mmCIF file of C-alpha atoms and ligand atoms in Angstrom:
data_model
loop_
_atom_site.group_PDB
_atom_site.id
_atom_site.type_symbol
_atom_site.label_atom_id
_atom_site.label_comp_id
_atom_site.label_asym_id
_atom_site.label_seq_id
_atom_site.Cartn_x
_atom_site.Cartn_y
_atom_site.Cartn_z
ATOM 1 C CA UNK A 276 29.532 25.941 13.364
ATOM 2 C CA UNK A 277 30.022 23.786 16.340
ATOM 3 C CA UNK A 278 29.894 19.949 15.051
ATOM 4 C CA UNK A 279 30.231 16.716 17.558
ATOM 5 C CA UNK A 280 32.369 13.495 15.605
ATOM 6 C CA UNK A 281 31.459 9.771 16.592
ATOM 7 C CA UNK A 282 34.378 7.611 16.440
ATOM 8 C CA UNK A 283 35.160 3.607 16.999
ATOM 9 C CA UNK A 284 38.535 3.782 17.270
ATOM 10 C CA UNK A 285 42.269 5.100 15.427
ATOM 11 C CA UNK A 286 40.755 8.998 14.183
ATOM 12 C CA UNK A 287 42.089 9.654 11.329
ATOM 13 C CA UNK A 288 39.431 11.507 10.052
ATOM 14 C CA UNK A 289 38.839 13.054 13.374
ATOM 15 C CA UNK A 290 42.419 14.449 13.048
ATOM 16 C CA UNK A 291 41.612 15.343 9.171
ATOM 17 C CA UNK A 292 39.370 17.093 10.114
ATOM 18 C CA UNK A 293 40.936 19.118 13.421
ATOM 19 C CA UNK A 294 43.801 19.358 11.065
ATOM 20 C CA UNK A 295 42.134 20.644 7.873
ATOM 21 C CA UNK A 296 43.683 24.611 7.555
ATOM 22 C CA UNK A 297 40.215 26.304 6.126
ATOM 23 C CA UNK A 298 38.302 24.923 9.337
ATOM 24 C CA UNK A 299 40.207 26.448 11.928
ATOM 25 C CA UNK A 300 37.993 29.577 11.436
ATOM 26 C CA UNK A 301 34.877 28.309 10.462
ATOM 27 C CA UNK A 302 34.052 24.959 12.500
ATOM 28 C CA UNK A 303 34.942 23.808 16.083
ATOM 29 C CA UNK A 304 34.153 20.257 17.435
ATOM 30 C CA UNK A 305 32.864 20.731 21.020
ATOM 31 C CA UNK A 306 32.530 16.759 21.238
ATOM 32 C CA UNK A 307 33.884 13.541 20.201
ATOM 33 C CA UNK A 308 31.534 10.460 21.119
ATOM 34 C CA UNK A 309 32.134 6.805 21.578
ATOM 35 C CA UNK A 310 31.007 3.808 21.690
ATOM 36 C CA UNK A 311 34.241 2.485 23.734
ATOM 37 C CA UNK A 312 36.229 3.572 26.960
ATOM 38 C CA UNK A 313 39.273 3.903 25.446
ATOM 39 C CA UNK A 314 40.409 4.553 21.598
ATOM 40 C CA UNK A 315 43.004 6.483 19.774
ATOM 41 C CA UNK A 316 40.530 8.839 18.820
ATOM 42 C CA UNK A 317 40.102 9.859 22.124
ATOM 43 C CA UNK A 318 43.746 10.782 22.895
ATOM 44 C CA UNK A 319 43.551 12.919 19.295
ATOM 45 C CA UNK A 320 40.323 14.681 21.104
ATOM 46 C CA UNK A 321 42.042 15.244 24.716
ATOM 47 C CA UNK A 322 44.536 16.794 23.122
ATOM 48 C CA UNK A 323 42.213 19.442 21.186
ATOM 49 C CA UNK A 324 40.465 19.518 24.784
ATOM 50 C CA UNK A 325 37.549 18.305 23.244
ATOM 51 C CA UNK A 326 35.194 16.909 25.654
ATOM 52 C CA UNK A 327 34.599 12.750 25.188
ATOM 53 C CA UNK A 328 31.652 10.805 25.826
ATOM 54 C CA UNK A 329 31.547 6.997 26.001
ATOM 55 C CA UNK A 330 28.090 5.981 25.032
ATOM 56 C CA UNK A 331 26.962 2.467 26.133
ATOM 57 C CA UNK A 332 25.398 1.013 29.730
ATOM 58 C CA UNK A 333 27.523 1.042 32.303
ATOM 59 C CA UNK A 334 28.891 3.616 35.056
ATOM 60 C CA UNK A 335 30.728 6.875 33.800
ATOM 61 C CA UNK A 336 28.928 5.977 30.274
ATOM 62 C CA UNK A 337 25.694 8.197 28.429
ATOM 63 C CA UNK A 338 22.910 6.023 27.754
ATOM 64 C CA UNK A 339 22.129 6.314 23.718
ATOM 65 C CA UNK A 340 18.798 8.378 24.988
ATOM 66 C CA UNK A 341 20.855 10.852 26.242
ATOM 67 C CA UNK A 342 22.770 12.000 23.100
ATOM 68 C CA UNK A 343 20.416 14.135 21.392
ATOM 69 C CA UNK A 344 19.706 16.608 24.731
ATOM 70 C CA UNK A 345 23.679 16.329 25.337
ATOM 71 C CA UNK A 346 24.597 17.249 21.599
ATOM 72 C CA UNK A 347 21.111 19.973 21.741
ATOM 73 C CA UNK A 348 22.873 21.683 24.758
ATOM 74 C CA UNK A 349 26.338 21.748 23.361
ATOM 75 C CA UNK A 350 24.716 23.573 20.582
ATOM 76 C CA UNK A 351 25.747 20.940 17.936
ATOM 77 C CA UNK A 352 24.562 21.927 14.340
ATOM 78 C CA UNK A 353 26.093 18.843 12.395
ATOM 79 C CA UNK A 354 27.238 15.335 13.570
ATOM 80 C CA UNK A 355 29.627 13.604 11.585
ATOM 81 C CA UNK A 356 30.539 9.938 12.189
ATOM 82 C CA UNK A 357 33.885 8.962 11.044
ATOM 83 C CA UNK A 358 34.261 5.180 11.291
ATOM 84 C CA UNK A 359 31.305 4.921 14.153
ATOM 85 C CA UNK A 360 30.359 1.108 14.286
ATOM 86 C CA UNK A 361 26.997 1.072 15.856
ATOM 87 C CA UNK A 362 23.743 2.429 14.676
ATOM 88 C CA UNK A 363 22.185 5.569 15.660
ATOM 89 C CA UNK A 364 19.425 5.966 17.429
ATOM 90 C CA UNK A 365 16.246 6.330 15.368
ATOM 91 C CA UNK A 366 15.857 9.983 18.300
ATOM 92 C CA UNK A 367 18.999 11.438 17.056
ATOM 93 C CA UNK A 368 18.002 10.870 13.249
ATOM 94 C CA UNK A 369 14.843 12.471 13.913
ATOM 95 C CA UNK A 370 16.073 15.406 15.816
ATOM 96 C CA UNK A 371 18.901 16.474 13.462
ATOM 97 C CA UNK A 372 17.322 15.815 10.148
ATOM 98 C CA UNK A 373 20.045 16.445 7.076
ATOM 99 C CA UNK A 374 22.576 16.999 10.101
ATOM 100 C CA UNK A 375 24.460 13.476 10.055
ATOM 101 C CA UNK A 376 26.707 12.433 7.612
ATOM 102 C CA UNK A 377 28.729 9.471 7.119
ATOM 103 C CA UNK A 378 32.021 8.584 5.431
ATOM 104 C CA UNK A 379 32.117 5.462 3.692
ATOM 105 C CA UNK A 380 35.314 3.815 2.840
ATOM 106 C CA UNK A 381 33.533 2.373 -0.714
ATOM 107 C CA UNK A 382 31.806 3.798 -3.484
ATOM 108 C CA UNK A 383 28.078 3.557 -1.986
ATOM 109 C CA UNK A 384 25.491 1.563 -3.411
ATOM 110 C CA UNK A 385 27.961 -0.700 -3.552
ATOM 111 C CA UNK A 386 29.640 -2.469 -0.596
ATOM 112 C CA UNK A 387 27.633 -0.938 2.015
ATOM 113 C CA UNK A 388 25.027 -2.672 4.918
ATOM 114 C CA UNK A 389 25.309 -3.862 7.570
ATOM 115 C CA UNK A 390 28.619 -5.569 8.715
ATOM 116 C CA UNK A 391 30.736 -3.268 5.644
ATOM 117 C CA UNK A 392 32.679 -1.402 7.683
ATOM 118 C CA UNK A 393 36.575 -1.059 7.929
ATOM 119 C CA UNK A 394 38.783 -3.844 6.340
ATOM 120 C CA UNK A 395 35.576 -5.999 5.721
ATOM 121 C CA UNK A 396 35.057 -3.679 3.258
ATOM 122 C CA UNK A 397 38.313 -3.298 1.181
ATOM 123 C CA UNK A 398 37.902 -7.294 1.430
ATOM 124 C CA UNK A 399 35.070 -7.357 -0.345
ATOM 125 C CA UNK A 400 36.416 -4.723 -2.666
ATOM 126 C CA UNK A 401 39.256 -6.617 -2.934
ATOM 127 C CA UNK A 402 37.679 -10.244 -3.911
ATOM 128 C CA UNK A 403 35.183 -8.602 -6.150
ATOM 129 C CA UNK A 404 38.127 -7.114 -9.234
ATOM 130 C CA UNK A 405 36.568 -4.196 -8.967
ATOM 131 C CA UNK A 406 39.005 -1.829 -10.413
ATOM 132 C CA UNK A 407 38.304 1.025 -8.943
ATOM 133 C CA UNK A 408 37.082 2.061 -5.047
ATOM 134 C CA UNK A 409 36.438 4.976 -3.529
ATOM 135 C CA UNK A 410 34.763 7.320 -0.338
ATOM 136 C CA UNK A 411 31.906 8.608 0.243
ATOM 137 C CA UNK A 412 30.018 10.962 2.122
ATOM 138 C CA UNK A 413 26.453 10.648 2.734
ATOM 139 C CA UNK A 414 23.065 11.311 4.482
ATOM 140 C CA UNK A 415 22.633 9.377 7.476
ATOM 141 C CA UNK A 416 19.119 7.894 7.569
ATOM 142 C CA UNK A 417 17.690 5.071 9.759
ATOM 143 C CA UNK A 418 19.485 2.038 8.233
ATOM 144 C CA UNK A 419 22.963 1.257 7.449
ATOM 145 C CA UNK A 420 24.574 3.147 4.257
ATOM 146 C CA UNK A 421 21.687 3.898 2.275
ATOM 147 C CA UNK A 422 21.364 7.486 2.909
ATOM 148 C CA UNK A 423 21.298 10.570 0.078
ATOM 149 C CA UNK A 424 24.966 11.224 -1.137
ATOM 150 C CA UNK A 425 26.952 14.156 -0.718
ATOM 151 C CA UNK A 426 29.943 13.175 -2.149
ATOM 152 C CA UNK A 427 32.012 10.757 -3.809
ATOM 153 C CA UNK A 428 35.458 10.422 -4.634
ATOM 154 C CA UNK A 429 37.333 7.448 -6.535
ATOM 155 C CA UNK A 430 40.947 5.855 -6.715
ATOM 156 C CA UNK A 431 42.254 3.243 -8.991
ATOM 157 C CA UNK A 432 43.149 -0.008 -7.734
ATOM 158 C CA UNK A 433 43.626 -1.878 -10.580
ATOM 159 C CA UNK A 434 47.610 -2.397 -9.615
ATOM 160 C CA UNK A 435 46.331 -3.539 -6.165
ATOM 161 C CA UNK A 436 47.967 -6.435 -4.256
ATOM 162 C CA UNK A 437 46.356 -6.790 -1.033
ATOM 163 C CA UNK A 438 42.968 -4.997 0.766
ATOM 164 C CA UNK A 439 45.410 -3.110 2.532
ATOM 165 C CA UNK A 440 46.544 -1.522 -0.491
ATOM 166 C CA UNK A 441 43.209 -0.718 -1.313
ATOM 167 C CA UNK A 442 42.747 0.515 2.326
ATOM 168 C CA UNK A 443 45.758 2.864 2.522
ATOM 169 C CA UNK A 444 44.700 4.754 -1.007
ATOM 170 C CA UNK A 445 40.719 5.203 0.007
ATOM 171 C CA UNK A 446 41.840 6.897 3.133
ATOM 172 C CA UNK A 447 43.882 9.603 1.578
ATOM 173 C CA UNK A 448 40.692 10.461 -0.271
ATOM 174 C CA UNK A 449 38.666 9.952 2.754
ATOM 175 C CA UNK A 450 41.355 12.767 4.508
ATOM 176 C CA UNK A 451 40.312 15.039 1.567
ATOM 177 C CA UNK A 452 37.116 14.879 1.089
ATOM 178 C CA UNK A 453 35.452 14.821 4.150
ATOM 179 C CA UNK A 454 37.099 18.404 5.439
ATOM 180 C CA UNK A 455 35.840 19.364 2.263
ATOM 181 C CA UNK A 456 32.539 18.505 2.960
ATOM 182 C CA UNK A 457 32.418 19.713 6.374
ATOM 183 C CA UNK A 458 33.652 22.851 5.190
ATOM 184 C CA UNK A 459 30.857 23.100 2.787
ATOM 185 C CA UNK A 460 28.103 22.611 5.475
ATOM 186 C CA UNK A 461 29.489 25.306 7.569
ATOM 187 C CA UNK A 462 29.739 27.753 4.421
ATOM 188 C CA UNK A 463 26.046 26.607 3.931
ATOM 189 C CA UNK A 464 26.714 25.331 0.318
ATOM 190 C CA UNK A 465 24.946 22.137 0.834
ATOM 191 C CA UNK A 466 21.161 21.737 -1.125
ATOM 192 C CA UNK A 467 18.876 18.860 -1.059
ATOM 193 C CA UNK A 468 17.041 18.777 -4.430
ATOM 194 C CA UNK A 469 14.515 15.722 -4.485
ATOM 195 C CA UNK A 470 16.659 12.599 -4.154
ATOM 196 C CA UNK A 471 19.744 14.506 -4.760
ATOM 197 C CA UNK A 472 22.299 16.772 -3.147
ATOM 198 C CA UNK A 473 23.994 19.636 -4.618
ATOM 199 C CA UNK A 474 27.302 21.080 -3.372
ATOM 200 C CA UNK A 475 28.129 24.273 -4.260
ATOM 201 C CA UNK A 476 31.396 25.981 -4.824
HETATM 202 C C1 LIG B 36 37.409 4.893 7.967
HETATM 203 O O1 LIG B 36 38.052 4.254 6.906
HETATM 204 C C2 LIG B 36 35.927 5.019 7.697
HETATM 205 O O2 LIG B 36 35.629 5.234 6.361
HETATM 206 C C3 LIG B 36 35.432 3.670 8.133
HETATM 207 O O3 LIG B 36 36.140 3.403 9.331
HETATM 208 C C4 LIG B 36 37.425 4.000 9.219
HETATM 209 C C5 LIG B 36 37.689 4.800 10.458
HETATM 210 O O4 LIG B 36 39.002 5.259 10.462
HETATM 211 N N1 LIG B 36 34.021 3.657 8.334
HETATM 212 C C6 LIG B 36 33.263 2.624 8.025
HETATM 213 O O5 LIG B 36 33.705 1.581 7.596
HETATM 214 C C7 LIG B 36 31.764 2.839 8.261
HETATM 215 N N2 LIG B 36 31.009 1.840 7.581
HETATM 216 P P1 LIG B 36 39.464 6.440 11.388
HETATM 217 O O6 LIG B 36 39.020 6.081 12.804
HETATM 218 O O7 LIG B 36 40.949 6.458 11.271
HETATM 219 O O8 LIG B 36 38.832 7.721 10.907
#
């Protein structure tokens, strides 16, 4: 299954996933989009030789109405955003219906919308004593974080001492579960049952 990854910036979950010993056989990434000229992500991508697009206005960059006939010819069957920062174009949702999924660095309904994205998030998390946080892996539909869920996975931060903390335990279980999921999509495991999705095994 060939898959494209939208990144903002370090790629951790880019490299999870490049990383991740069960995909080797089973998924390739043919491209890694983003919405700057430069990140960390990037470098992780170059050296994969993954091809990169920057997606934005000016010279050298894809317009955002050029994605979906890009990712179409590159014969993309899933996009996956891992830590993308802007919103996708309404085309794109429409032409890969059940074919974008987020990760989350939270434990959706909760602490999603617009604006939740990164540390703002574990801050939030953070402030609000909730004891435990969490990733997950959902449904991208047209507005920020409310799409179906795929999967979920929590941590317990009741010993926490700082966002960061909270930050640096939701990633491990971002690392895991979103190969996992991936994985699952490519072995076809993935049903949508009315308003809920069924993974499986
Ligand atoms: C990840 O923690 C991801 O969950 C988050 O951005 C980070 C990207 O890290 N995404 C969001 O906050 C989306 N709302 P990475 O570039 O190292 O994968």
């Amino acid at each position: 299954m060939k898959i494209a990854v939208f990144v903002s910036g370090r790629g951790s979950n880019l490299n999870a996933i490049l990383n991740y010993p069960d995909l080797k056989s089973l998924v390739e990434v043919v491209a890694v989009l983003s919405d700057k000229i430069d990140c960390k992500a990037f470098e992780i991508a170059k050296e994969f030789d993954i091809k990169t697009f920057t997606v934005g206005k000016n010279e050298g960059m894809i317009h955002q109405d050029e994605i979906t006939a890009i990712l179409k010819k590159l014969n993309v069957e899933l996009i996956v955003l891992a830590g993308y920062l802007k919103l996708i174009p309404f085309m794109l949702i429409e032409n890969f219906e059940n074919r974008i999924i987020n990760i989350h660095p939270a434990l959706l309904p909760s602490f999603g919308g617009k604006g939740m994205y990164g540390m703002n998030v574990h801050r939030s998390v953070y402030n609000s004593s909730a004891k435990v946080s969490g990733a997950t892996i959902h449904f991208v539909d047209k507005s920020y974080d409310t799409g179906k869920i795929i999967s979920q996975k929590c941590v317990d931060i009741s010993d926490v001492k700082s966002p960061e903390e909270i930050a640096d335990r939701v990633l491990k279980i971002e690392h895991q579960i979103l190969p996992e999921v991936v994985k699952a999509f490519a072995e076809d495991r993935i049903i949508i049952e009315d308003n809920r999705v069924i993974v499986l095994n």
